mmCIF file of C-alpha atoms in Angstrom:
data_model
loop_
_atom_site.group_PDB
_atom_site.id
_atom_site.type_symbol
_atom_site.label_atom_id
_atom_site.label_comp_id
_atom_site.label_asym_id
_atom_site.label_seq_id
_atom_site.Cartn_x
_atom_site.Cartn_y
_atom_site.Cartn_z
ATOM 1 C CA UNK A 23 97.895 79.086 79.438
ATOM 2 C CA UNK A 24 101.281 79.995 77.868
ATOM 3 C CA UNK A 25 103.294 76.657 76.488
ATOM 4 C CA UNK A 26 106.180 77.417 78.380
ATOM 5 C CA UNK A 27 104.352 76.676 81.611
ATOM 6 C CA UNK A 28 101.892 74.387 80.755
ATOM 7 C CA UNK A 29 103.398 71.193 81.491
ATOM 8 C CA UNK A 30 105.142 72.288 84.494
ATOM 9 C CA UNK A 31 101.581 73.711 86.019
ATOM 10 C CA UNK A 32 99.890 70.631 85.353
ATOM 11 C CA UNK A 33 102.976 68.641 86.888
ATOM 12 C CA UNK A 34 103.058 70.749 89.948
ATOM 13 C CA UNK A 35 98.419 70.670 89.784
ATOM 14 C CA UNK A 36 98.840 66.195 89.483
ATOM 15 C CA UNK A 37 101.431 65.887 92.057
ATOM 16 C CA UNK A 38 100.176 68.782 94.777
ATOM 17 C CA UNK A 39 100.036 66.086 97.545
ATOM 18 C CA UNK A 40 103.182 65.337 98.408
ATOM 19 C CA UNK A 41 104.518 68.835 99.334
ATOM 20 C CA UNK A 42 100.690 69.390 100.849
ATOM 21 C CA UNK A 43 101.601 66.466 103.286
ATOM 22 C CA UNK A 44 105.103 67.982 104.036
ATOM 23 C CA UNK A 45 103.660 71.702 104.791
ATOM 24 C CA UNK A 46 100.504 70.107 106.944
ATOM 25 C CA UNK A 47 103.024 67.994 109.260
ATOM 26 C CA UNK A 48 105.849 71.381 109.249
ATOM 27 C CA UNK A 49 102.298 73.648 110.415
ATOM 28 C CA UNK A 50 101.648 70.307 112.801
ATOM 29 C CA UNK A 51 105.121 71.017 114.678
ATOM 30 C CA UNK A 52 105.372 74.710 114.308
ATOM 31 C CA UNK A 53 101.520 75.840 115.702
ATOM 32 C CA UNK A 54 99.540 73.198 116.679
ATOM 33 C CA UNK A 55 101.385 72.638 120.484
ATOM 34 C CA UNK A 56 100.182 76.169 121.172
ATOM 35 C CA UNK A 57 96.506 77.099 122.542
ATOM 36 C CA UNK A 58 96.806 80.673 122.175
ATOM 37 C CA UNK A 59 96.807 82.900 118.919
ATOM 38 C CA UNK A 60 99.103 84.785 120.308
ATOM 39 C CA UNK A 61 101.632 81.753 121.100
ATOM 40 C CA UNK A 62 100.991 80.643 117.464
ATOM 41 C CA UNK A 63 101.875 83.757 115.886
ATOM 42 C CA UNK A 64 105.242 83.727 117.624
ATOM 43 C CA UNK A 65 105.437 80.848 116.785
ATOM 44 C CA UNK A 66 105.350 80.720 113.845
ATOM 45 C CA UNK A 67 107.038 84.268 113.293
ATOM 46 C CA UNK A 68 110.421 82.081 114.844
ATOM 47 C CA UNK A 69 109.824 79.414 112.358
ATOM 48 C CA UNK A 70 109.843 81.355 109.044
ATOM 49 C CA UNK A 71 112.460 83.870 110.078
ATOM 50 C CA UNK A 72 114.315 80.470 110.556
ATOM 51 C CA UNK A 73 114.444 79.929 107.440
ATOM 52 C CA UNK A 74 117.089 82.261 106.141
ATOM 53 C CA UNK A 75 120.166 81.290 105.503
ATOM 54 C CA UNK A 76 121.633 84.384 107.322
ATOM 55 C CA UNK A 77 119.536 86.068 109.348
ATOM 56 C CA UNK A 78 120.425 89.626 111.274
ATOM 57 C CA UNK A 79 120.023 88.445 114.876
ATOM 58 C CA UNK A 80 120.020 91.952 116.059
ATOM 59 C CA UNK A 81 116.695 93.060 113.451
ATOM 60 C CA UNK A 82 114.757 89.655 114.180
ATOM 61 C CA UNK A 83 114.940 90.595 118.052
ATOM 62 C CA UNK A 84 114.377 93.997 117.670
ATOM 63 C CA UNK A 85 110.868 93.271 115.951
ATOM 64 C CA UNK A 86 110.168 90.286 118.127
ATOM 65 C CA UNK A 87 110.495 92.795 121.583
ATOM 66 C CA UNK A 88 108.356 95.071 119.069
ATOM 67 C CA UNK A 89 105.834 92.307 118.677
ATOM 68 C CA UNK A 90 105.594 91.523 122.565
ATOM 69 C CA UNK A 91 105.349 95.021 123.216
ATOM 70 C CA UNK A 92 102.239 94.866 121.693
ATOM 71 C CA UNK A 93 101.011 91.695 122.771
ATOM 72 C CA UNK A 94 97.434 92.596 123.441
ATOM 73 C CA UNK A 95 96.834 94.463 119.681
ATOM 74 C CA UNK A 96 97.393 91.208 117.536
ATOM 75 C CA UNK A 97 95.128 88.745 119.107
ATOM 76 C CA UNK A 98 93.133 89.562 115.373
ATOM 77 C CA UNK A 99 94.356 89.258 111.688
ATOM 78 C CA UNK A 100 93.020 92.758 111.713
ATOM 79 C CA UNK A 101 94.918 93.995 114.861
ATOM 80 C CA UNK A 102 98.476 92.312 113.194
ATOM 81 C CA UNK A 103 97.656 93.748 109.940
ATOM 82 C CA UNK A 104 97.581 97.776 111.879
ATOM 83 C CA UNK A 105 100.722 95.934 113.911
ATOM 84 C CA UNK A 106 102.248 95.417 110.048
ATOM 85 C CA UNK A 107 100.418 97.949 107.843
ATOM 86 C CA UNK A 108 99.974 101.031 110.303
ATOM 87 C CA UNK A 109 96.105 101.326 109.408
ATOM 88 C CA UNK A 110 92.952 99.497 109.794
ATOM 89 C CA UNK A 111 91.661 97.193 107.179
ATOM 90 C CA UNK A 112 88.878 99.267 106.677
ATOM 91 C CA UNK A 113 91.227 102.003 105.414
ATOM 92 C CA UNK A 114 92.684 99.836 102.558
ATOM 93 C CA UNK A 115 90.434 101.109 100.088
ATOM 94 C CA UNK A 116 91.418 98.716 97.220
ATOM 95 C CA UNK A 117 90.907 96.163 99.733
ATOM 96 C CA UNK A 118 94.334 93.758 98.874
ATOM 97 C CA UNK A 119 95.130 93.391 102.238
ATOM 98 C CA UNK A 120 97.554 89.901 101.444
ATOM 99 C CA UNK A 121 99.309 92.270 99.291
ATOM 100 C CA UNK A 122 99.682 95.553 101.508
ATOM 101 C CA UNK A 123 100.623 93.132 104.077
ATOM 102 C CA UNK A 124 103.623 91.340 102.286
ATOM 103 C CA UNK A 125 104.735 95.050 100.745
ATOM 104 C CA UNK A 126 104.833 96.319 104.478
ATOM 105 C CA UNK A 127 106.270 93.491 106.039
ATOM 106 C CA UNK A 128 109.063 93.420 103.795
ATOM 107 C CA UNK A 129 110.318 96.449 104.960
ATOM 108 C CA UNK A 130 110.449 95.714 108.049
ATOM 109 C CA UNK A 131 114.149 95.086 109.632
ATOM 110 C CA UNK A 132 114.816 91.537 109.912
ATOM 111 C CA UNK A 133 112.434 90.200 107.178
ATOM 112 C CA UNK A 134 113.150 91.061 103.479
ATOM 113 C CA UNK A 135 110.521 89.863 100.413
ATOM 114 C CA UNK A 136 111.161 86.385 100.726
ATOM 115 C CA UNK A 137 110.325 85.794 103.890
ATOM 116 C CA UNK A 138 107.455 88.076 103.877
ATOM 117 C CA UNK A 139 106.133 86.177 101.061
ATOM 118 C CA UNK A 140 106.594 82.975 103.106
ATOM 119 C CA UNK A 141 104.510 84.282 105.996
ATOM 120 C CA UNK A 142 101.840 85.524 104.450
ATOM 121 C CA UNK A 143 101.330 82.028 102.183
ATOM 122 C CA UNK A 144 101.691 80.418 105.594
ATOM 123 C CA UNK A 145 98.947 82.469 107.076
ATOM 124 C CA UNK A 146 96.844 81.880 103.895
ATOM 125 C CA UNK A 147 97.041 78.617 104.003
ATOM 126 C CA UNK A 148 97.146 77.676 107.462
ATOM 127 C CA UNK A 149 93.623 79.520 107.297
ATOM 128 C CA UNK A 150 92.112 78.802 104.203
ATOM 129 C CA UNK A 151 94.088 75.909 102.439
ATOM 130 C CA UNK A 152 94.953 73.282 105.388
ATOM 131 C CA UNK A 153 90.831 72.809 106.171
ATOM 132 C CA UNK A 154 91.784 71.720 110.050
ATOM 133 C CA UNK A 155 90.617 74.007 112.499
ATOM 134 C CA UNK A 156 94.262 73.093 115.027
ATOM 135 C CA UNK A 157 96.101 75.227 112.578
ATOM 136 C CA UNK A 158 94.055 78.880 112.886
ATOM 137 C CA UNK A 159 95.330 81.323 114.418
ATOM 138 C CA UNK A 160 92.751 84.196 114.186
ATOM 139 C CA UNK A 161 89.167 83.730 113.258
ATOM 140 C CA UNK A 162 89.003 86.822 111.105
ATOM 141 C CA UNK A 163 91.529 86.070 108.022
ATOM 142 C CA UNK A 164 89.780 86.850 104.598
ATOM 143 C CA UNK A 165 89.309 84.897 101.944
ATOM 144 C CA UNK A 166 91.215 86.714 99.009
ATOM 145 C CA UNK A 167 89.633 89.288 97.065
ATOM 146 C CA UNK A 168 90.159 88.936 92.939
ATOM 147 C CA UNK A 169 92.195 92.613 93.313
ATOM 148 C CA UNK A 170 94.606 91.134 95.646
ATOM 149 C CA UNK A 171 97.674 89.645 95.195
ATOM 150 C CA UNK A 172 99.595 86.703 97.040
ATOM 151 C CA UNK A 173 103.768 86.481 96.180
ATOM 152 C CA UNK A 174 105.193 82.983 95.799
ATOM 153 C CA UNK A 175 108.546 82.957 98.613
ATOM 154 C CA UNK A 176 111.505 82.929 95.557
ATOM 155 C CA UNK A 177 114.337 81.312 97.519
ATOM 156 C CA UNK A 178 117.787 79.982 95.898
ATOM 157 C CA UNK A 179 115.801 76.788 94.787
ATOM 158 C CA UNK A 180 113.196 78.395 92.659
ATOM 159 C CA UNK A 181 115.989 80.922 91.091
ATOM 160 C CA UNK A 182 118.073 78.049 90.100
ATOM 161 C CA UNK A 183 115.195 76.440 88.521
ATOM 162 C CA UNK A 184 114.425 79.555 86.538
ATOM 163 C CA UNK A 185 117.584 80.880 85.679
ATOM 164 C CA UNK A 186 119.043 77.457 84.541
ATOM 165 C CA UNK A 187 116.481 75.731 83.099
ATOM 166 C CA UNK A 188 113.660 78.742 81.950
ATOM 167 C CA UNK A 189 116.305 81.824 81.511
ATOM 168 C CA UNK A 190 116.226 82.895 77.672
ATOM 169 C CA UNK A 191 119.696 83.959 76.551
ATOM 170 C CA UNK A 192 118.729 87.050 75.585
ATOM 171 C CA UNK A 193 116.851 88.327 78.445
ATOM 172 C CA UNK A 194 117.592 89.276 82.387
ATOM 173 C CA UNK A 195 118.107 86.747 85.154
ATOM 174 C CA UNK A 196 115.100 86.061 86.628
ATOM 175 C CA UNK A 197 114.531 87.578 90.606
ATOM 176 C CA UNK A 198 111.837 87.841 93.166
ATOM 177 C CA UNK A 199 110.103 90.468 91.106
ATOM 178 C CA UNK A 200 110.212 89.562 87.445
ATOM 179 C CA UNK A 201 109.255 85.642 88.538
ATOM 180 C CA UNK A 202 106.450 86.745 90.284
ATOM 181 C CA UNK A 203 105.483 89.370 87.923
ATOM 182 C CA UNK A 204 105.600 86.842 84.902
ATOM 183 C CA UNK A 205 103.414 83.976 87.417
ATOM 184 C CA UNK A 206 100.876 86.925 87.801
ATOM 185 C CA UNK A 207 100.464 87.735 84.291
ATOM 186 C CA UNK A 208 99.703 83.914 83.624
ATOM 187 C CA UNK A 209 98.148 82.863 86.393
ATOM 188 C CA UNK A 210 95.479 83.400 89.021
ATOM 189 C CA UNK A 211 96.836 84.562 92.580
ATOM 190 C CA UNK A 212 95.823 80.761 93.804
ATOM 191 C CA UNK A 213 97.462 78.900 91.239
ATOM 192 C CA UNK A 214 100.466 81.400 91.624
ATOM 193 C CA UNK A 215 101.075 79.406 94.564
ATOM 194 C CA UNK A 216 100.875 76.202 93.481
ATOM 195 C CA UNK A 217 104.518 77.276 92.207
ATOM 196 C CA UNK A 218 105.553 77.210 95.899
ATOM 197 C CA UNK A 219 105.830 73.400 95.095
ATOM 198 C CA UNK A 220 108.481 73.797 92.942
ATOM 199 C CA UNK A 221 110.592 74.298 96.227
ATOM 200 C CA UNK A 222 110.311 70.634 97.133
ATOM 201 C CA UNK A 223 110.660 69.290 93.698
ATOM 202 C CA UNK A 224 114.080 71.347 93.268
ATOM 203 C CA UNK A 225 115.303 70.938 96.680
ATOM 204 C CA UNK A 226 115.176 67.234 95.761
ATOM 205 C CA UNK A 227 116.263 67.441 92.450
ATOM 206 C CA UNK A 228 119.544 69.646 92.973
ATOM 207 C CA UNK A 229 123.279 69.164 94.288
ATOM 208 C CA UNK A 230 125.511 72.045 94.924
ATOM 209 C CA UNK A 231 125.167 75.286 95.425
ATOM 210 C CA UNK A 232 127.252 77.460 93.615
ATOM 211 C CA UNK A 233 127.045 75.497 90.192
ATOM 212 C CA UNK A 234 123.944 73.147 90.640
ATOM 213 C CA UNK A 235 123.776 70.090 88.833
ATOM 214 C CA UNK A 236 120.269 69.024 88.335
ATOM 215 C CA UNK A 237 119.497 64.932 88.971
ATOM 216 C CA UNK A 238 117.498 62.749 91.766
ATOM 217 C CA UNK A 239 118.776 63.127 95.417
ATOM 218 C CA UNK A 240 117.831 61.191 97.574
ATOM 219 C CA UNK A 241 119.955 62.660 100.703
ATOM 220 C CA UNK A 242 118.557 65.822 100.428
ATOM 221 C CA UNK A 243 115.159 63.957 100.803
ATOM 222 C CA UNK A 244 116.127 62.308 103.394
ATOM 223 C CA UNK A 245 117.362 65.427 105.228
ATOM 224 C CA UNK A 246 113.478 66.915 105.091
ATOM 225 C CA UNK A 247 112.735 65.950 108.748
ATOM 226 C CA UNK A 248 108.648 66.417 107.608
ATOM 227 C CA UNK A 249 109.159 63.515 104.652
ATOM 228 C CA UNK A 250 107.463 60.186 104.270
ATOM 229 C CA UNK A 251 110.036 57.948 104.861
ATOM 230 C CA UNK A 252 108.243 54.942 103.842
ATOM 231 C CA UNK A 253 109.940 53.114 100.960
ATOM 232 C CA UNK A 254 107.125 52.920 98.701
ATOM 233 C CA UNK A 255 106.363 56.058 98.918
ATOM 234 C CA UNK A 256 110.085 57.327 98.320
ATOM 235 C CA UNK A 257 109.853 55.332 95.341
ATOM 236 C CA UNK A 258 107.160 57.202 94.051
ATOM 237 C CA UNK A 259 108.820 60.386 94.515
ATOM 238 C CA UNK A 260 112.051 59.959 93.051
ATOM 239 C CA UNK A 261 110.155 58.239 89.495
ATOM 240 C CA UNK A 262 107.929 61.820 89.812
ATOM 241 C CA UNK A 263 111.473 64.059 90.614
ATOM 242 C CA UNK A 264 112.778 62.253 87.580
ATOM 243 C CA UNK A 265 109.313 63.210 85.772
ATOM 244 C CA UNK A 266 110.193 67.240 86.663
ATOM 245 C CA UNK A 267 113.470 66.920 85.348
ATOM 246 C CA UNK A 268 112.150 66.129 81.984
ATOM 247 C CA UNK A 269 109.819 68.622 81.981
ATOM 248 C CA UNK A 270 111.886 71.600 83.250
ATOM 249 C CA UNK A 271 114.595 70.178 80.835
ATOM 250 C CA UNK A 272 112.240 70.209 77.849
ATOM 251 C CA UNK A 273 111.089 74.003 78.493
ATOM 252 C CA UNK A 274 114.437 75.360 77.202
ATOM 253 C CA UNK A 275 113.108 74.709 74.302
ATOM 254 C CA UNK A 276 110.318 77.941 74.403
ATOM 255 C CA UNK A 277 110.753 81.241 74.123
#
């Protein structure tokens, strides 16, 4: 495992639980109301398109009416990934269907590669990860081949993370691409999203926007409507945020 990383993975590996607990009760609210799969894809289609900051109301709608056009066609993984893809799984002769499915998606009006990313994680784990039965939406999702690839959702968080605390002066600002291309040479596609994590510990961890400053915030904790609110548990949290500040601080240090 490459030093630069180490302590950071084994941070994010330790402490896996508390953003685990926030994405269970965030799948509890977004699929678990509905009975069909249908009703949980939309579902949670509306939910991660959500999360962009600005999202082209015009594009989303477009592929939703696309979506209910074809209603009856996605009541299988298999039948959204034609819906996505354009061709059966049984035509994907490499047989990384996680990663044909983000690389299609993406190009799709109204989504873009973060989002994508997000999705297809969500669908992952909601099926493979989560280990309750309430949050499946199709009975035919496959477990992830080794030749496959899954992308870790890069959002302003993560970049600031990167590019302030892991950017060497002498090479590009990291992006979607070269951050997930550098987590795939290191790392297997499982662990790659383990990094998802670092969303919550540098949501919490970060004021501002345009120039972040990097310290403890408890507001923006408080703001997470899916957080344990409990105050020895909020306790714990901020001594570990202040535990991933050290660490990202101390990886300037590496080249």
């Amino acid at each position: 495992m490459n030093i630069k990383f180490n302590k950071l993975f084994l941070f994010l590996q330790e402490n896996h639980s508390y953003n685990k607990e926030l994405q269970i009760k965030f799948a509890l609210n977004s699929v678990s109301p509905y009975d069909t799969s249908f009703d949980k894809l939309v579902a949670l289609l509306y939910d991660t398109l959500n999360t962009q900051s600005q999202p082209n109301i015009d594009n989303i709608a477009s592929f939703m009416q696309e979506l209910h056009d074809n209603k009856n066609s996605v009541h299988s993984f298999s039948g959204f990934f034609k819906f996505i893809v354009g061709k059966e799984i049984e035509d994907i002769k490499n047989n990384d269907l996680f990663n044909q499915l983000f690389l299609n998606l993406k190009t799709k009006k109204g989504w873009g590669p973060k989002t994508s990313a997000l999705l297809v994680k969500n669908i992952y784990n909601y099926h493979h990860n989560f280990q309750n039965n309430i949050f499946r939406i199709w009975e035919d999702v496959p477990k992830l081949n080794k030749s496959d690839t899954l992308f870790l959702p890069v959002d302003a968080v993560i970049l600031a993370i990167f590019n302030d605390k892991l950017l060497i002066d002498s090479k590009p600002k990291y992006n979607f691409n070269n951050i997930n291309k550098r987590l795939q040479e290191l790392f297997l596609n499982t662990d790659v999203l383990l990094f998802d994590d670092l969303w919550f510990w540098g949501f919490i961890t970060q004021k501002g926007s345009s120039k972040r400053k990097f310290e403890w915030n408890k507001n923006k904790y408080w703001m997470i409507k899916e957080s344990n609110k409990d105050s020895t548990v909020v306790n714990q949290i901020k001594t570990k945020a202040e535990e991933f500040l050290k660490i990202i601080e101390s990886m300037e240090q590496y080249e």
